[in-house]
Amino acid sequence: MMTLRGLREFCIEKAIFLCGVAAVVFVLLIFTFLMREGFSLFFKIPMTELLAGTHWYPISDPPRFGILPLILGSLVVTVGATVLAVPVGVASALYIAEVAPAGIRDVMKAGIEMLAAIPSVVIGFIGMVTLVPFVKRLFGLPTGLTALSGSIMLGFMAMPTIVSIAEDAIAAVPTEYKQGALALGATRWQMLYRVVLHAASPGILAAVMLGIGRVIGETMAVMMITGNAAVIPESFLAPVRTMTATIAAEMGETVKGSLHYQALFAIGIVLFSITFVVNLVADIFLHKIKR
Amino acid sequence: MNNTQIVDESPVTLFGPIAIPGKQEPVSKTAQTCTDPEVLREKPVLEIEHFDLWYGTTQALFDVTMPIPSGKVTALIGPSGCGKSTLIRSVNRLNDLIDGVRYAGDMRLNGDTIYSPRVDVIELRKRMGMVFQKSNPFPMSIYENVIYSLRIDGENRKNVLDETVERCLKSAALWDEAKDRLDESALELSGGQQQRLCIARAIAADPEVLLMDEPCSALDPIATAKVEELIFSLRGEYTVLIVTHNMQQAARVSDFTAFMYLGRLLEYGPTKTLFVNPSLKQTEDYMTGRFG
């Protein structure tokens, strides 16, 4: 016979358990839903045509669902944003954690957190009215809505993630390492470069991966400033359309259950797979370094 | 950072007037009152002269004058908080990193002043090695750890690096255990091996003095014995200044011992003399475990 106290313990334990597994359950549910809605498309359209097709004409007759331009669009913007944000972000983290005097450190940390608080639509808007005309004039382009503009603005959005996580990793490097390096006659930069960055590399890698995750999943800002032309980008100065922007822009116009609707879910599956692989690779790499 | 020369006031000392052959400079008052003449007969590598140190407004070191003899092992003992770690960390100016530290007096390494605004601290630190309380091999391979000081000087010749690794690991009695795993992470070594690796790393640049800040305090007795054996074997080739809270350790490894108390150097002499026949009551009380 269960006592009242025993019952209470039992209920609390189960409630905590449910909350604990909820996150996992949600991921599985989302994945199942994505699969249910989009997977049947893979039977209707050959995989090669879908993934390697160079034309995305979902409402022409006959429609063509080649998502390669979209994948490349996402890739170009992500690579651009990463190349811009990672060096600046890591250097900024290094400055905040190791170089800046206490007063400046607090101001900078607060500033970076503010950057994270700016809604992406505002970033997109600011990019649209400032960066886009600037890029247009600078390169003499017909339009400033390019992959480059998107990369720069997304770089700003990835920065807070990269800086704050990398800063934590750098600040967590044991003082013993720093003193050891200095005692051996290392300059401050040699100490930072060869010992501190080295010791913090797993954390920095995690920061970079989370930054990439943020960029690849970002929708609103890229939709506003990359031009949304679903063609294979020829350079950073060409307009591109990302997978996320495509889903967001077109979902409202599709009929539930139609081929177009399923194609958008298929894009969702591809996007999910890419982020999954990015995280997996980061995880494997992190464990490798830890050992 | 003054370089004041202290005029000999021919003081009366515990040991009577001291005649130091070949020593030009007058010996300070403190040095005479607490330092055994046998220490002063040795050729010093490092000379600590009237050194005071403040953390903010708290004075941690009071007028410490202490020559460190060349090729010998000198132990610094004393109760916790007596300033022995502060003193050793002042030698390679690691205390510079702490906010609000002020100094007076000077130290000289083979005649070159350590405390002067003109001193290149980086160059200075390259001339010394340091081993810390907690072993701190860098998270890289054993090989890269040993040659760290060469790498930062831009040395990339494979034969020089290989030779240094072998020489230093042999000197640190780690070669046999590590020679087949030089490319493995140094963090996979045991605690005692890590500490010997840190010693190997510290001697890679042929330091003029090797500073050890309680190098065995985090080790088990067997690892401690090995490190002590190593320190003992380094004498002659290297000058070692070691801080320890373990008096048996000081007795086992050192030629000379200095007893510090409340930021002052109270007694400094041959280890045997200090342990068998200390001249101060405080030293004797500490040695016999009556306080500390």
XYZ file of C-alpha atoms in Angstrom:
583
model
C 0.000 0.000 0.000
C 1.487 3.277 -1.093
C 1.641 5.952 1.550
C 0.693 9.535 0.819
C 4.317 10.560 0.988
C 5.309 7.742 -1.343
C 2.640 8.824 -3.794
C 3.871 12.375 -3.717
C 7.439 11.280 -4.392
C 6.213 9.084 -7.225
C 4.271 11.914 -8.868
C 7.090 14.419 -8.600
C 9.577 11.939 -9.975
C 7.394 11.126 -12.956
C 6.620 14.787 -13.628
C 10.326 15.621 -13.730
C 10.930 12.627 -15.954
C 8.259 13.814 -18.392
C 9.757 17.290 -18.569
C 13.154 15.733 -19.107
C 12.128 13.615 -22.060
C 9.901 16.317 -23.547
C 12.780 17.887 -25.490
C 13.704 14.588 -27.070
C 10.082 13.790 -27.810
C 9.599 17.154 -29.512
C 12.608 16.609 -31.749
C 11.264 13.201 -32.716
C 7.788 14.618 -33.337
C 9.131 17.407 -35.525
C 11.244 14.953 -37.448
C 8.290 12.589 -37.924
C 6.067 15.412 -39.059
C 8.653 16.667 -41.546
C 9.043 13.165 -42.894
C 5.298 12.531 -43.127
C 4.669 15.720 -45.052
C 7.710 15.762 -47.278
C 9.002 12.253 -47.670
C 6.446 11.102 -50.263
C 7.923 13.638 -52.677
C 11.058 11.554 -52.869
C 8.961 8.822 -54.515
C 7.239 11.173 -56.936
C 10.348 13.009 -58.086
C 13.658 11.194 -58.502
C 16.226 12.082 -55.830
C 18.742 13.201 -58.457
C 16.302 15.613 -60.029
C 15.372 17.019 -56.662
C 18.864 17.441 -55.202
C 20.811 18.103 -58.398
C 18.137 19.867 -60.423
C 19.167 23.391 -61.251
C 15.701 24.886 -61.710
C 13.227 25.778 -59.039
C 9.975 26.567 -60.841
C 7.352 25.278 -58.449
C 4.343 26.921 -60.097
C 5.164 26.618 -63.763
C 3.604 23.870 -65.860
C 5.056 21.356 -65.555
C 6.590 22.390 -62.200
C 10.271 21.765 -61.598
C 11.606 21.141 -58.145
C 15.387 21.329 -58.374
C 16.630 22.582 -55.007
C 20.316 22.779 -55.858
C 20.184 26.589 -56.323
C 18.606 26.885 -52.884
C 21.164 24.601 -51.250
C 23.971 26.557 -52.883
C 22.304 29.823 -51.887
C 22.268 28.763 -48.249
C 25.805 27.461 -48.537
C 27.220 30.636 -50.073
C 25.580 32.878 -47.497
C 26.634 30.605 -44.640
C 30.224 30.288 -45.798
C 30.416 34.047 -46.319
C 28.987 34.785 -42.901
C 31.288 32.243 -41.260
C 34.386 33.593 -42.950
C 33.475 37.083 -41.762
C 32.197 36.292 -38.293
C 34.588 33.612 -37.033
C 37.908 35.510 -37.115
C 36.324 38.697 -35.837
C 34.269 36.832 -33.239
C 37.172 34.779 -31.900
C 39.487 37.784 -31.821
C 36.811 39.763 -30.022
C 36.357 36.936 -27.502
C 40.103 36.854 -26.955
C 40.162 40.586 -26.394
C 37.286 40.495 -23.931
C 38.581 37.480 -22.012
C 42.292 38.217 -21.902
C 43.210 41.729 -22.886
C 40.472 44.208 -22.032
C 40.570 45.993 -18.675
C 37.646 45.128 -16.415
C 35.610 48.259 -17.203
C 35.802 47.863 -20.960
C 35.132 44.143 -20.632
C 31.765 44.732 -18.965
C 30.747 47.336 -21.519
C 31.720 45.060 -24.407
C 29.947 42.025 -22.995
C 26.796 44.060 -22.514
C 27.111 45.439 -26.034
C 27.438 42.003 -27.540
C 24.458 40.729 -25.643
C 22.502 43.713 -26.986
C 23.480 42.677 -30.496
C 21.971 39.255 -29.812
C 18.766 40.917 -28.661
C 18.133 42.750 -31.931
C 15.306 40.973 -33.808
C 16.412 39.562 -37.126
C 13.794 41.543 -39.011
C 15.398 44.726 -37.688
C 18.821 43.530 -38.803
C 17.344 42.791 -42.216
C 15.736 46.199 -42.340
C 18.915 48.029 -41.392
C 20.831 46.000 -43.946
C 18.275 46.874 -46.570
C 18.506 50.621 -46.121
C 22.237 50.939 -45.388
C 24.319 47.997 -46.544
C 22.427 47.130 -49.726
C 22.782 50.556 -51.402
C 26.399 50.668 -50.235
C 27.231 47.311 -51.830
C 25.439 48.387 -54.973
C 27.480 51.584 -55.263
C 30.774 50.046 -54.167
C 30.765 47.310 -56.801
C 28.667 49.125 -59.392
C 26.037 46.399 -59.400
C 22.502 46.504 -60.791
C 21.295 45.515 -57.347
C 22.809 45.467 -53.889
C 20.623 42.540 -52.828
C 23.424 39.991 -52.975
C 24.892 37.015 -51.180
C 27.592 39.351 -49.865
C 25.065 41.655 -48.198
C 23.355 38.635 -46.664
C 26.678 37.238 -45.463
C 27.648 40.489 -43.775
C 24.349 40.906 -41.954
C 24.261 37.238 -40.958
C 27.844 37.580 -39.781
C 26.581 40.233 -37.360
C 23.887 37.875 -36.188
C 26.309 34.983 -35.618
C 28.809 37.192 -33.764
C 27.092 37.290 -30.352
C 26.811 33.495 -30.249
C 30.415 33.016 -31.293
C 31.801 35.727 -29.032
C 29.976 34.777 -25.863
C 30.622 31.033 -26.097
C 34.227 31.437 -27.245
C 34.772 33.960 -24.463
C 33.545 31.468 -21.877
C 35.887 28.841 -23.299
C 38.867 31.188 -23.273
C 38.159 32.451 -19.782
C 37.972 28.839 -18.578
C 41.564 28.088 -19.614
C 43.414 27.365 -16.352
C 45.662 30.149 -15.075
C 48.388 27.514 -14.697
C 48.675 27.274 -18.475
C 49.017 31.012 -18.870
C 51.582 31.357 -16.111
C 53.465 28.339 -17.416
C 53.746 29.880 -20.856
C 54.753 33.291 -19.521
C 57.344 31.743 -17.216
C 58.914 30.108 -20.260
C 59.401 33.521 -21.807
C 56.384 33.619 -24.092
C 55.094 37.044 -25.040
C 51.471 37.753 -24.312
C 50.520 37.081 -27.908
C 52.529 33.837 -28.023
C 50.839 32.743 -24.837
C 47.389 33.578 -26.224
C 48.011 32.058 -29.616
C 49.893 28.893 -28.750
C 48.477 27.981 -25.378
C 45.203 29.732 -24.615
C 43.580 29.368 -28.031
C 44.885 25.824 -28.234
C 43.465 24.874 -24.855
C 40.160 26.586 -25.606
C 39.834 25.107 -29.104
C 37.029 22.636 -28.295
C 34.917 25.434 -26.887
C 35.787 27.745 -29.757
C 34.818 25.053 -32.227
C 31.507 24.613 -30.463
C 31.010 28.378 -30.649
C 31.695 28.365 -34.383
C 29.337 25.465 -34.963
C 26.542 27.120 -33.026
C 27.195 30.297 -35.004
C 26.900 28.351 -38.247
C 23.727 26.743 -36.970
C 22.303 30.170 -36.283
C 23.234 31.420 -39.767
C 21.984 28.409 -41.673
C 18.629 28.530 -39.933
C 18.171 32.292 -40.186
C 15.252 33.309 -42.363
C 13.938 36.812 -42.097
C 17.121 38.806 -42.573
C 18.283 36.767 -45.553
C 14.873 36.981 -47.150
C 15.044 40.757 -46.968
C 18.533 41.329 -48.291
C 19.732 38.500 -50.532
C 17.471 39.221 -53.486
C 15.729 35.827 -53.494
C 16.642 34.786 -57.020
C 16.479 31.006 -57.170
C 19.393 30.617 -59.530
C 22.771 29.038 -58.983
C 24.916 31.891 -57.622
C 27.842 32.792 -59.825
C 29.605 34.917 -57.241
C 29.166 36.596 -53.890
C 27.874 39.611 -55.736
C 24.902 37.784 -57.226
C 21.466 37.549 -55.641
C 20.725 34.196 -54.028
C 17.815 32.507 -52.374
C 18.281 30.312 -49.343
C 16.314 27.226 -48.351
C 14.851 28.941 -45.325
C 13.711 31.976 -47.312
C 12.063 29.719 -49.871
C 10.038 27.884 -47.261
C 9.003 31.092 -45.536
C 8.094 32.912 -48.728
C 6.177 30.158 -50.445
C 4.480 28.215 -47.683
C 1.584 30.633 -47.540
C 0.754 30.178 -51.203
C 0.649 26.425 -51.390
C -2.264 24.075 -51.103
C -1.881 21.594 -48.289
C -0.851 18.220 -49.669
C 0.094 19.532 -53.105
C 3.378 18.709 -54.742
C 4.691 22.218 -54.033
C 3.726 21.857 -50.370
C 5.559 18.553 -50.174
C 8.577 20.028 -51.954
C 8.844 22.728 -49.285
C 8.813 20.048 -46.611
C 11.450 18.179 -48.554
C 13.583 21.312 -48.336
C 12.903 21.266 -44.614
C 14.203 17.696 -44.455
C 17.355 18.651 -46.343
C 17.893 21.628 -44.029
C 17.330 19.452 -40.988
C 19.819 16.886 -42.312
C 22.455 19.558 -42.919
C 22.163 21.048 -39.437
C 22.134 17.537 -37.999
C 25.367 16.688 -39.807
C 26.987 19.987 -38.769
C 26.176 19.265 -35.144
C 27.269 15.651 -35.413
C 30.599 16.588 -36.956
C 31.150 19.209 -34.274
C 30.311 16.662 -31.615
C 32.654 14.026 -32.994
C 35.405 16.594 -33.296
C 34.831 17.861 -29.772
C 35.119 14.370 -28.341
C 38.230 13.704 -30.350
C 39.901 16.785 -28.907
C 38.784 15.976 -25.390
C 40.483 12.605 -25.539
C 63.204 49.966 -8.347
C 66.318 51.354 -6.812
C 69.722 49.897 -6.993
C 70.970 51.359 -3.794
C 74.328 50.231 -2.624
C 74.326 49.655 1.061
C 77.326 51.027 2.828
C 78.869 48.560 5.178
C 78.410 49.782 8.690
C 80.572 46.974 10.033
C 77.796 45.516 12.109
C 78.158 43.028 14.872
C 76.748 39.741 13.689
C 75.948 36.387 15.075
C 78.894 34.987 13.232
C 81.325 37.783 13.855
C 82.872 39.865 11.125
C 82.691 38.196 7.769
C 85.489 38.145 5.286
C 84.355 37.108 1.866
C 87.208 36.356 -0.461
C 86.826 37.940 -3.876
C 83.574 39.620 -2.979
C 83.834 43.279 -3.869
C 80.471 44.547 -2.813
C 79.688 45.149 0.782
C 77.284 42.618 2.153
C 74.052 43.966 3.493
C 73.182 44.058 7.112
C 70.310 41.617 6.826
C 72.382 39.190 4.868
C 75.014 39.244 7.519
C 72.702 38.860 10.414
C 70.875 35.841 9.135
C 72.998 34.276 6.453
C 75.617 31.682 7.246
C 79.069 32.590 5.869
C 79.157 29.310 4.020
C 76.415 30.583 1.729
C 78.321 33.757 1.043
C 81.415 31.812 0.055
C 79.537 30.341 -2.886
C 79.362 32.060 -6.254
C 75.828 33.415 -6.568
C 73.743 33.093 -9.735
C 70.898 35.099 -8.384
C 71.205 37.883 -5.856
C 68.128 39.136 -4.084
C 68.908 42.481 -2.524
C 66.810 44.363 -0.003
C 63.674 43.241 -1.688
C 60.323 44.495 -0.396
C 56.971 43.712 -1.919
C 53.488 45.029 -1.247
C 50.147 43.667 -2.369
C 48.225 46.910 -2.326
C 48.879 48.217 1.169
C 49.849 44.881 2.700
C 53.554 44.316 2.817
C 54.369 40.692 1.978
C 58.163 40.794 1.862
C 60.432 42.784 4.132
C 63.963 43.594 3.087
C 64.893 40.137 1.848
C 68.534 39.783 0.938
C 69.543 36.390 -0.283
C 72.245 35.173 -2.663
C 71.396 31.926 -4.457
C 74.542 29.834 -4.972
C 75.369 28.555 -8.421
C 74.899 24.867 -9.164
C 73.260 24.160 -5.821
C 69.782 23.391 -4.641
C 68.446 26.042 -2.291
C 65.234 25.383 -0.416
C 62.852 28.037 0.896
C 60.858 26.848 3.872
C 58.472 28.474 6.277
C 54.856 28.368 7.387
C 52.032 29.149 4.967
C 51.797 32.808 4.105
C 55.402 33.541 5.030
C 56.097 34.920 1.561
C 58.180 32.104 0.111
C 55.979 31.677 -2.957
C 55.751 35.430 -3.376
C 59.524 35.633 -3.312
C 60.065 32.911 -5.913
C 57.426 34.427 -8.171
C 59.166 37.763 -7.890
C 62.335 36.293 -9.345
C 60.830 35.870 -12.810
C 58.447 38.763 -12.287
C 55.287 36.695 -12.468
C 53.916 38.947 -9.744
C 53.798 41.690 -12.365
C 50.550 40.095 -13.508
C 48.820 40.884 -10.230
C 47.190 44.292 -9.954
C 48.472 46.572 -7.253
C 51.837 44.948 -6.635
C 54.681 47.290 -5.725
C 58.323 46.566 -5.106
C 61.449 48.072 -3.714
C 64.966 46.759 -3.848
C 66.411 44.675 -6.611
C 67.426 41.237 -7.748
C 70.221 40.400 -10.128
C 70.617 37.406 -12.370
C 74.286 36.830 -13.098
C 74.848 40.511 -12.509
C 71.967 41.762 -14.679
C 69.323 43.715 -12.871
C 65.834 42.214 -12.826
C 63.890 45.151 -11.443
C 64.370 48.064 -13.732
C 61.874 49.584 -16.153
C 64.369 49.013 -18.941
C 64.480 45.257 -18.411
C 62.899 43.157 -21.128
C 60.801 40.852 -18.975
C 60.296 38.347 -21.801
C 64.056 37.984 -22.334
C 64.519 37.729 -18.607
C 62.014 34.920 -18.253
C 63.697 33.023 -21.062
C 66.779 32.802 -18.839
C 64.849 31.067 -16.059
C 62.737 27.964 -15.814
C 59.777 27.539 -13.530
C 57.920 24.516 -12.220
C 54.576 25.126 -10.569
C 52.706 23.604 -7.673
C 50.105 22.084 -9.949
C 51.675 20.395 -12.946
C 50.693 22.362 -16.023
C 51.655 20.575 -19.215
C 49.974 22.314 -22.133
C 47.223 20.404 -23.932
C 49.516 19.282 -26.733
C 51.863 16.377 -27.357
C 54.708 15.454 -25.006
C 57.149 16.429 -27.737
C 55.644 19.875 -28.280
C 55.541 20.507 -24.552
C 59.274 19.968 -24.145
C 60.222 22.228 -27.036
C 57.717 24.968 -26.237
C 60.404 27.501 -25.347
C 62.274 26.713 -28.572
C 59.129 27.026 -30.658
C 58.334 30.481 -29.354
C 61.825 31.491 -30.390
C 61.089 30.238 -33.872
C 63.299 27.164 -33.764
C 61.994 24.708 -36.359
C 64.999 22.562 -37.232
C 63.916 18.996 -36.683
C 67.317 17.712 -35.560
C 67.699 20.459 -32.948
C 64.210 19.837 -31.638
C 64.625 16.047 -31.560
C 67.895 16.355 -29.753
C 66.445 18.773 -27.194
C 63.510 16.490 -26.505
C 65.787 13.515 -25.905
C 68.275 15.452 -23.784
C 65.644 17.106 -21.614
C 63.501 14.035 -21.125
C 66.623 12.110 -20.160
C 67.631 14.832 -17.711
C 64.120 14.732 -16.303
C 64.233 10.920 -16.009
C 61.210 10.596 -18.249
C 62.800 9.378 -21.457
C 62.318 5.659 -20.871
C 58.661 6.092 -20.019
C 57.866 8.578 -22.760
C 60.105 7.825 -25.720
C 57.537 5.636 -27.462
C 54.659 8.027 -26.975
C 56.123 11.435 -27.731
C 53.210 12.305 -30.008
C 50.570 11.474 -27.454
C 48.867 14.197 -25.466
C 50.835 15.201 -22.395
C 47.599 15.137 -20.421
C 47.596 11.338 -20.634
C 50.681 11.088 -18.441
C 50.270 10.420 -14.734
C 50.555 13.301 -12.274
C 54.177 12.585 -11.421
C 55.120 12.129 -15.062
C 53.397 15.406 -15.903
C 55.449 17.188 -13.276
C 58.686 15.664 -14.602
C 57.605 16.736 -18.080
C 57.202 20.280 -16.760
C 60.743 20.059 -15.395
C 61.969 18.822 -18.794
C 60.185 21.749 -20.408
C 61.715 24.167 -17.925
C 65.285 22.999 -18.596
C 64.906 22.929 -22.391
C 66.120 26.508 -22.694
C 69.151 25.939 -20.419
C 67.922 28.210 -17.650
C 70.399 29.991 -15.440
C 68.162 29.273 -12.494
C 65.339 26.791 -12.097
C 62.490 27.975 -9.878
C 60.245 25.365 -8.290
C 57.143 26.364 -6.390
C 56.144 23.394 -4.228
C 56.596 20.990 -7.129
C 55.564 17.906 -5.164
C 52.633 19.162 -3.154
C 50.076 17.595 -5.498
C 51.897 14.289 -5.929
C 51.658 10.937 -4.179
C 54.685 9.711 -2.184
C 56.126 7.537 -4.967
C 55.876 10.282 -7.585
C 57.290 12.699 -5.019
C 60.276 10.437 -4.442
C 60.978 10.350 -8.176
C 60.754 14.106 -8.557
C 63.001 14.583 -5.517
C 65.522 12.179 -6.970
C 65.410 14.212 -10.150
C 65.921 17.525 -8.335
C 68.839 15.977 -6.483
C 70.388 14.869 -9.770
C 70.014 18.321 -11.313
C 72.441 19.902 -8.864
C 75.762 20.830 -10.346
C 74.299 21.246 -13.785
C 71.490 23.558 -12.767
C 70.877 26.034 -10.004
C 67.605 25.231 -8.281
C 65.550 27.428 -5.986
C 62.741 25.364 -4.511
C 59.866 26.375 -2.280
C 58.550 23.593 -0.116
C 56.317 23.229 2.875
C 57.756 19.795 3.494
C 60.797 20.017 5.711
C 61.894 16.455 5.101
C 61.916 17.327 1.426
C 64.109 20.343 2.026
C 66.434 18.152 4.062
C 66.584 15.502 1.359
C 67.122 17.598 -1.748
C 68.795 20.846 -0.817
C 72.314 22.070 -0.149
C 71.151 25.276 1.460
C 67.961 26.135 3.256
C 66.388 29.481 3.986
C 63.756 29.864 6.659
C 61.207 32.605 6.113
C 58.655 33.859 8.568
C 56.105 36.665 8.188
C 57.747 38.007 5.055
C 61.243 38.100 6.464
C 64.229 35.888 5.846
C 65.148 34.743 9.331
C 67.863 32.208 8.820
C 69.780 30.996 5.813
C 72.573 28.475 5.760
C 73.718 25.000 4.817
C 70.792 22.618 5.113
C 72.622 20.457 7.628
C 73.393 23.371 9.913
C 69.873 24.680 9.751
C 68.338 21.348 10.565
C 70.808 20.126 13.145
C 71.836 23.312 14.788
C 69.571 26.240 13.979
C 70.705 29.504 15.489
C 67.255 30.967 16.041
C 64.577 29.728 18.354
C 61.880 30.370 15.735
C 63.658 28.188 13.192
C 64.005 25.414 15.708
C 60.361 25.688 16.733
C 59.232 25.471 13.130
C 61.539 22.577 12.350
C 60.343 20.581 15.300
C 56.727 21.236 14.415
C 55.889 23.502 17.309
C 54.214 25.909 14.914
C 53.647 26.255 11.214
